[in-house]
PDB file of C-alpha atoms and ligand atoms in Angstrom:
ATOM      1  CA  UNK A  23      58.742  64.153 141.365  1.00 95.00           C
ATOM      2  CA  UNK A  24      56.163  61.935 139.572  1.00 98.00           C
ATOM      3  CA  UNK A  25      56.307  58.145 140.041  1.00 98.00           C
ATOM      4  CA  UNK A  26      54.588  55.313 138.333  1.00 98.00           C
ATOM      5  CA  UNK A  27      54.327  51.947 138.351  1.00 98.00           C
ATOM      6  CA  UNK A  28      54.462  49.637 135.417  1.00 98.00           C
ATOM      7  CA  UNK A  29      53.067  46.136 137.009  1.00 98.00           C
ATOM      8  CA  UNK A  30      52.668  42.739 134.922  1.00 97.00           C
ATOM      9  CA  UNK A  31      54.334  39.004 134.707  1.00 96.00           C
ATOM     10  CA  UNK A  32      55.769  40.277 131.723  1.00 97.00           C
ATOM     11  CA  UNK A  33      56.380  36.847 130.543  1.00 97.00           C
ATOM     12  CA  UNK A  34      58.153  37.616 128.437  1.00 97.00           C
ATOM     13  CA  UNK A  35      58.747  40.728 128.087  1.00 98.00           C
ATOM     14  CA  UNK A  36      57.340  42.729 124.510  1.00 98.00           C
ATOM     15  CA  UNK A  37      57.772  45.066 122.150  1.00 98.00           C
ATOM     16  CA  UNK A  38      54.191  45.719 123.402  1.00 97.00           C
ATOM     17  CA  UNK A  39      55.235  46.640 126.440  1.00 98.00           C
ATOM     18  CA  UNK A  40      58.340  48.385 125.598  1.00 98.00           C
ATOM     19  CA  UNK A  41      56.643  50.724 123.825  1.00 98.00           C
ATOM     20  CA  UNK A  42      54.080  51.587 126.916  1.00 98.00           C
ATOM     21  CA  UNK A  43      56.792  51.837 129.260  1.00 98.00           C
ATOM     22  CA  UNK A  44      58.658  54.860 126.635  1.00 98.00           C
ATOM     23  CA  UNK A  45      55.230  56.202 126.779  1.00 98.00           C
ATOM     24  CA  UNK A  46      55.230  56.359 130.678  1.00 98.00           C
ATOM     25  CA  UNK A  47      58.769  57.268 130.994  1.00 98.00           C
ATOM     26  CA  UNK A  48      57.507  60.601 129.112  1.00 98.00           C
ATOM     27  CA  UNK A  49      54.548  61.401 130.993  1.00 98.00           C
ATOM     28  CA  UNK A  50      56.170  60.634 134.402  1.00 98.00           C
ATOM     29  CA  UNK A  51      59.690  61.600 136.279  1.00 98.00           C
ATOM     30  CA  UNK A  52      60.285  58.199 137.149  1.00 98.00           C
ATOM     31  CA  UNK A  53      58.876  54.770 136.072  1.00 98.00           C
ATOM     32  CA  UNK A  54      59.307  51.387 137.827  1.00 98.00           C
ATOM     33  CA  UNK A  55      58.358  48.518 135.598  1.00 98.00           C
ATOM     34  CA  UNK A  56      57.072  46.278 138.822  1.00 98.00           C
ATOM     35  CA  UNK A  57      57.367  42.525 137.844  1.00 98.00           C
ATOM     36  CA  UNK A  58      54.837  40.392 139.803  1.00 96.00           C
ATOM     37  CA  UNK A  59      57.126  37.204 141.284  1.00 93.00           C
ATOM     38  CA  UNK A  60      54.562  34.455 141.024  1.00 81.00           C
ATOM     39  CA  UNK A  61      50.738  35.112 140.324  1.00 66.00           C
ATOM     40  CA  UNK A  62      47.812  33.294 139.344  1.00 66.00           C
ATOM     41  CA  UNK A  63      49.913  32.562 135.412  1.00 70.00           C
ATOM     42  CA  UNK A  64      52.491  29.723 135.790  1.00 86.00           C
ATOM     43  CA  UNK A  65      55.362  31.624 133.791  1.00 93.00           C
ATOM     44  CA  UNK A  66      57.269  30.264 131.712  1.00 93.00           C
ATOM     45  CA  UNK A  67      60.376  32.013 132.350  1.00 95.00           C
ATOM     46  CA  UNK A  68      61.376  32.746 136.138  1.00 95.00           C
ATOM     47  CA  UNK A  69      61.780  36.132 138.002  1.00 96.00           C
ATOM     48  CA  UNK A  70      65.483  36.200 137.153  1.00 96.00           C
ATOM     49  CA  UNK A  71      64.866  35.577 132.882  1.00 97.00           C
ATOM     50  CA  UNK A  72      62.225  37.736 132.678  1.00 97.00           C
ATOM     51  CA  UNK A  73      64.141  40.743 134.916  1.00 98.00           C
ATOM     52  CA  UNK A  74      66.963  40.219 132.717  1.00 98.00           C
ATOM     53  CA  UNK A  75      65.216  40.768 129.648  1.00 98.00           C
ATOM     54  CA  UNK A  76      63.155  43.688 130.974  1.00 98.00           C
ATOM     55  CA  UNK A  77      66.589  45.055 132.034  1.00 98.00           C
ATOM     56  CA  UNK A  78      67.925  44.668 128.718  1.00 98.00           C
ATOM     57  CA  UNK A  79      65.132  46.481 126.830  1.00 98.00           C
ATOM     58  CA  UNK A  80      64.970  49.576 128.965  1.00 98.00           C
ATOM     59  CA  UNK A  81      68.764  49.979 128.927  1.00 98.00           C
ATOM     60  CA  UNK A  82      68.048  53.491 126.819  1.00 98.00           C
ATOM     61  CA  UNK A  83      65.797  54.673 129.424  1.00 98.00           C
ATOM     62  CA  UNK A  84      67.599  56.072 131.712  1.00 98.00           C
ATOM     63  CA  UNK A  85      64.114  57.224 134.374  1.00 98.00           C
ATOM     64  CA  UNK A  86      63.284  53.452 134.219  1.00 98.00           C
ATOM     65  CA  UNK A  87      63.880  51.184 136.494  1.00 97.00           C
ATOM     66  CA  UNK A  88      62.570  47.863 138.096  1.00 98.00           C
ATOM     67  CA  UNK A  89      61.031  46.250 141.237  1.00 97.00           C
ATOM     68  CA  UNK A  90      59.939  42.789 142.065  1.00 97.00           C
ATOM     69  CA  UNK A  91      56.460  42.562 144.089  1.00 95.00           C
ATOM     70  CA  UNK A  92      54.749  39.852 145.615  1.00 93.00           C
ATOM     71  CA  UNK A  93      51.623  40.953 147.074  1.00 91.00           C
ATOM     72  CA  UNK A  94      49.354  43.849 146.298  1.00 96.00           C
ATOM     73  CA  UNK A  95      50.105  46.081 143.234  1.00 97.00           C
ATOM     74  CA  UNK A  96      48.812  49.532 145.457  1.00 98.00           C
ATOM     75  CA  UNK A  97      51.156  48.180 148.561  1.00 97.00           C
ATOM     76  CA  UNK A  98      54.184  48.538 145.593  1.00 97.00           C
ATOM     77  CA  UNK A  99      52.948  51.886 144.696  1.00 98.00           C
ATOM     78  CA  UNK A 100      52.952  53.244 147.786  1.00 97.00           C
ATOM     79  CA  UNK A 101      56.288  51.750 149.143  1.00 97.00           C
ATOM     80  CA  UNK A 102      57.989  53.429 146.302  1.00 96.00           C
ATOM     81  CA  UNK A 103      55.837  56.875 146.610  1.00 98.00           C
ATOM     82  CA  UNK A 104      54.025  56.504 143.342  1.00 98.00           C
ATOM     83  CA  UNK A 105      51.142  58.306 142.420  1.00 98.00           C
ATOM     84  CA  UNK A 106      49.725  55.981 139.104  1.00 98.00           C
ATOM     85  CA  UNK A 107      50.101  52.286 138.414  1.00 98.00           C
ATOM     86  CA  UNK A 108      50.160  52.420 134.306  1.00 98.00           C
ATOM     87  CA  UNK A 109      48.411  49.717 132.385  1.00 98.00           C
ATOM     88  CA  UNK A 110      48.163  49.200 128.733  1.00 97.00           C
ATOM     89  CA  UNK A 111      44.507  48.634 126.642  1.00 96.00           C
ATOM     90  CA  UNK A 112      44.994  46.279 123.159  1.00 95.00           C
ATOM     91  CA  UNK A 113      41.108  45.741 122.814  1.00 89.00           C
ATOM     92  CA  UNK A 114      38.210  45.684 124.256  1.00 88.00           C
ATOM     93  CA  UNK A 115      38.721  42.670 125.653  1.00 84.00           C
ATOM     94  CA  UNK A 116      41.471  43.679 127.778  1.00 91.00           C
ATOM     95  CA  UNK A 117      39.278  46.478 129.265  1.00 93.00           C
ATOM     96  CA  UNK A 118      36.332  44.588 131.000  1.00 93.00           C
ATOM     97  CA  UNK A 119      39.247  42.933 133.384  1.00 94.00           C
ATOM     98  CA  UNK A 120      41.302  46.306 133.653  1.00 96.00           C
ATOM     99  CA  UNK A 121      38.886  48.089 134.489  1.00 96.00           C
ATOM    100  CA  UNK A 122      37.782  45.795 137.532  1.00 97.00           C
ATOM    101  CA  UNK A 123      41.425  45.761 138.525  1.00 97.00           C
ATOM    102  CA  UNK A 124      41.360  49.558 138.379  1.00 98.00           C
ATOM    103  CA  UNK A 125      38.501  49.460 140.273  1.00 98.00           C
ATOM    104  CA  UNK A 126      39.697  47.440 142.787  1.00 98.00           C
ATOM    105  CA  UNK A 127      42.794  49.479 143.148  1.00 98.00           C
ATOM    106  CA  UNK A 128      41.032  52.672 143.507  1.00 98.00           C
ATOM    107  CA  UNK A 129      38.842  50.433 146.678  1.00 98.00           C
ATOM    108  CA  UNK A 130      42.285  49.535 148.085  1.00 98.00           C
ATOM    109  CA  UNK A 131      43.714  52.795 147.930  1.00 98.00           C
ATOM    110  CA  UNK A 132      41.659  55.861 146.714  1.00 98.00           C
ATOM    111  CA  UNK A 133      44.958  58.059 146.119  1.00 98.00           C
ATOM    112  CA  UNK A 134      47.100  55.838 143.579  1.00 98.00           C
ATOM    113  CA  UNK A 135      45.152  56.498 139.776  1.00 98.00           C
ATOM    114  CA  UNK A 136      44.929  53.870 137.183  1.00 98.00           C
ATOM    115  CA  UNK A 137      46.610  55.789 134.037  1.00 98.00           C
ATOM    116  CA  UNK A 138      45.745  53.368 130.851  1.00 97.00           C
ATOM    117  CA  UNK A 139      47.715  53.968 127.384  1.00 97.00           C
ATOM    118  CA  UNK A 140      46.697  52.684 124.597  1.00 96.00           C
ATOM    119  CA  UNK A 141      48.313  50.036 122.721  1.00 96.00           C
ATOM    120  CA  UNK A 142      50.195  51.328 119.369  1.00 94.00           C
ATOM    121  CA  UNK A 143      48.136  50.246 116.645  1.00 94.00           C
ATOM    122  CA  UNK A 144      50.742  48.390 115.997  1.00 94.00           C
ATOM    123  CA  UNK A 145      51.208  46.444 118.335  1.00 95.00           C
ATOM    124  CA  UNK A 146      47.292  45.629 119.551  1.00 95.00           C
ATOM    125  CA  UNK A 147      48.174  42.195 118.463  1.00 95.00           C
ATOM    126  CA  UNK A 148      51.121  40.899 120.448  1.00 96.00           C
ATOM    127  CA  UNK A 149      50.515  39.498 124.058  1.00 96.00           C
ATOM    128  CA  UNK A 150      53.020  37.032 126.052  1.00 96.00           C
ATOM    129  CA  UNK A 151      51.324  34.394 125.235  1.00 94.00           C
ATOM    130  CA  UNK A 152      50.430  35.088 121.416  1.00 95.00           C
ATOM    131  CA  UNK A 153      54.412  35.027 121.291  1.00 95.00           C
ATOM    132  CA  UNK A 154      54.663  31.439 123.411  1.00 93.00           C
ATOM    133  CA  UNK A 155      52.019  29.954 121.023  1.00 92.00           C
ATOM    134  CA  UNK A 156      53.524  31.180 117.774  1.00 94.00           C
ATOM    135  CA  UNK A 157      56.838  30.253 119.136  1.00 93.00           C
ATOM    136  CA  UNK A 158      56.498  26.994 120.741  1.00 91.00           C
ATOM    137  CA  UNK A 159      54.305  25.901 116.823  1.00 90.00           C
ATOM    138  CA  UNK A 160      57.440  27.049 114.997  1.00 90.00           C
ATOM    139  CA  UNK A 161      56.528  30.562 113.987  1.00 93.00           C
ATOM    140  CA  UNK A 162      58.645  33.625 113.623  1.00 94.00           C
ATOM    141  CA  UNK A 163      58.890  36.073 116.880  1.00 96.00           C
ATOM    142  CA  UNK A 164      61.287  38.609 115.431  1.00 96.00           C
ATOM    143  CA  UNK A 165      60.530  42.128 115.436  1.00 97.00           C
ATOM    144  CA  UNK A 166      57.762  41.235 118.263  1.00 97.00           C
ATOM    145  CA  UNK A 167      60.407  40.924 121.226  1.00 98.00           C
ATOM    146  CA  UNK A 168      63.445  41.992 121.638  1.00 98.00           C
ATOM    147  CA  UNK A 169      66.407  39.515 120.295  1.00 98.00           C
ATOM    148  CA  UNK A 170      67.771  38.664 123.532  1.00 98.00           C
ATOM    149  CA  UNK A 171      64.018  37.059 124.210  1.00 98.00           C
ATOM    150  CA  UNK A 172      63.893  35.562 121.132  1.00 97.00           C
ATOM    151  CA  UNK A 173      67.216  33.575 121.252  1.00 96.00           C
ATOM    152  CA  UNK A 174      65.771  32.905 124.698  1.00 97.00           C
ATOM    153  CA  UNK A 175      62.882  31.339 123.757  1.00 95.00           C
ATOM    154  CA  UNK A 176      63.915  29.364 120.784  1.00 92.00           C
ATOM    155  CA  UNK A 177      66.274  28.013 123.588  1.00 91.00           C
ATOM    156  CA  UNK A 178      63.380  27.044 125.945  1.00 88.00           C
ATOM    157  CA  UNK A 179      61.103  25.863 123.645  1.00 83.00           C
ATOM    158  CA  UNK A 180      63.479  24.058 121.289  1.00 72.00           C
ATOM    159  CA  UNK A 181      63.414  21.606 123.990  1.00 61.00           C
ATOM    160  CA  UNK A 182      60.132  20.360 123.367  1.00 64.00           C
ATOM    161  CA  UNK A 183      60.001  17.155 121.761  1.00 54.00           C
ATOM    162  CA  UNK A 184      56.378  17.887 120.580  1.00 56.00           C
ATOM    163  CA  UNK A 185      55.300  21.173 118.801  1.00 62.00           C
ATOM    164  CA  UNK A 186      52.206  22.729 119.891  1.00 64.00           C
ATOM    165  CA  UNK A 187      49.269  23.367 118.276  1.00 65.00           C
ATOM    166  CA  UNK A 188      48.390  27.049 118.150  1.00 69.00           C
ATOM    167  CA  UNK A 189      45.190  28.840 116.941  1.00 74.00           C
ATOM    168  CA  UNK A 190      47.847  30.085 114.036  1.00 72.00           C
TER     169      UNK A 190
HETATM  170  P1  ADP B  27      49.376  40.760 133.535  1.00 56.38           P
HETATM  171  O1  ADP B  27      49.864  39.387 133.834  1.00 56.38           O
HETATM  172  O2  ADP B  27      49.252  41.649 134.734  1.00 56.38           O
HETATM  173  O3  ADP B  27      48.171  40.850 132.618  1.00 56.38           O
HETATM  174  P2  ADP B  27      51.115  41.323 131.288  1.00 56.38           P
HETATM  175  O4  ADP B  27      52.571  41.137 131.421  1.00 56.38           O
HETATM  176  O5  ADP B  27      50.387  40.351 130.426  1.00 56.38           O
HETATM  177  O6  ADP B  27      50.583  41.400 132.747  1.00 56.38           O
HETATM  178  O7  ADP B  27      50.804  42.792 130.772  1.00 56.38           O
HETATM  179  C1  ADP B  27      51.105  43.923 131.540  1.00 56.38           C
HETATM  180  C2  ADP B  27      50.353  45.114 131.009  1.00 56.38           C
HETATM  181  O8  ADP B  27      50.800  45.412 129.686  1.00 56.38           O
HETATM  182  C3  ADP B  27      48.841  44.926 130.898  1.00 56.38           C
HETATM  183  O9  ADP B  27      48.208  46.152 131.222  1.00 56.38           O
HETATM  184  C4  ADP B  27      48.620  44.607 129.443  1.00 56.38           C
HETATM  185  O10 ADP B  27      47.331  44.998 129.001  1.00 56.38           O
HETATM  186  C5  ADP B  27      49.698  45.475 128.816  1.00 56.38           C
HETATM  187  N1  ADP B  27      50.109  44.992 127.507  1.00 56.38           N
HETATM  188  C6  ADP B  27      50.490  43.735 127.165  1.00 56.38           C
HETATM  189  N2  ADP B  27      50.799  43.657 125.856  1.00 56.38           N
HETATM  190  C7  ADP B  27      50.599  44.905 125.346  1.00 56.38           C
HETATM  191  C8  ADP B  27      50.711  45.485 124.035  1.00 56.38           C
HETATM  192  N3  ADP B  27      51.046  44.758 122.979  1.00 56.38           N
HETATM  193  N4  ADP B  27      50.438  46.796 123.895  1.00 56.38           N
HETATM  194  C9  ADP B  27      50.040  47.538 124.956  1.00 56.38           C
HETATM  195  N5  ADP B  27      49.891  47.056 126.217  1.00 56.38           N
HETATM  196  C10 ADP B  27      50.166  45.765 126.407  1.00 56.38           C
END
């Protein structure tokens, strides 16, 4: 059986990465979308919200599953016997720091491949926090998460007594 993992912070969780994990869910027997618990990011949503929404998305995939992982993304890989750790490319910006984390991977553990997808065209646009920017200045989300994020985040951010000031 083939097994990969899908790691991120997934905060929140995208139509971006939707898409890549139906991708992987066709090219492997089994994917595990492996949310990191705390990392160098302070998230805006905690491990519970964005598990929730991740488990929400992927209902229609029924080979899809997640994990929670604290320490090293190979360590995960290996605990639950998989073989790749799947990463999605938007631009070439993304692919200077993959490729060192791939790299650094491969140094921690030679066996477990780096498998990169690319991002639909699309979607090359949307990251997490694209979405918390446009969101938090008052912008429309929809169509770029799925709904139970959105009403999530207009909840979280609807909070904030001043609007931020995005790049958009
Ligand atoms: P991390 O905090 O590890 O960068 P993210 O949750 O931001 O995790 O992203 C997880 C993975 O999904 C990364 O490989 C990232 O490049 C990829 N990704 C994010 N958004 C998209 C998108 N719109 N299309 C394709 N891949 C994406």
């Amino acid at each position: 059986m083939s097994i990969a993992i899908y790691p991120g912070s997934f905060d929140p969780f995208t139509v971006g990465h939707l898409h890549i994990a139906e991708r992987a869910c066709r090219l492997f027997d089994r994917l595990i979308i492996a949310v990191a618990e705390q990392n160098y990011k302070n998230t805006l949503f905690n491990l519970e919200e964005r598990k929730s929404f991740i488990l929400d998305a992927i209902s229609h995939l029924p080979n899809c599953d997640i994990a929670v992982y604290q320490d090293l993304t190979v360590k995960l890989a290996r605990q639950c016997g998989a073989s790749a750790i799947i990463r999605g490319l938007r631009a070439i910006s993304d692919y200077e720091y993959e490729m060192q984390v791939a790299a650094v991977n491969k140094h921690l553990d030679e066996e477990i491949e780096t498998v990169f997808l690319m991002a639909n065209a699309d979607y090359t646009f949307i990251s997490s926090s694209t979405i918390k920017q446009v969101c938090s200045a008052g912008g429309s989300i929809s169509g770029l998460v799925t709904p139970m994020v959105e009403n999530a985040m207009r909840k979280k951010l609807s909070g904030s007594v001043n609007r931020t000031v995005s790049n958009f």
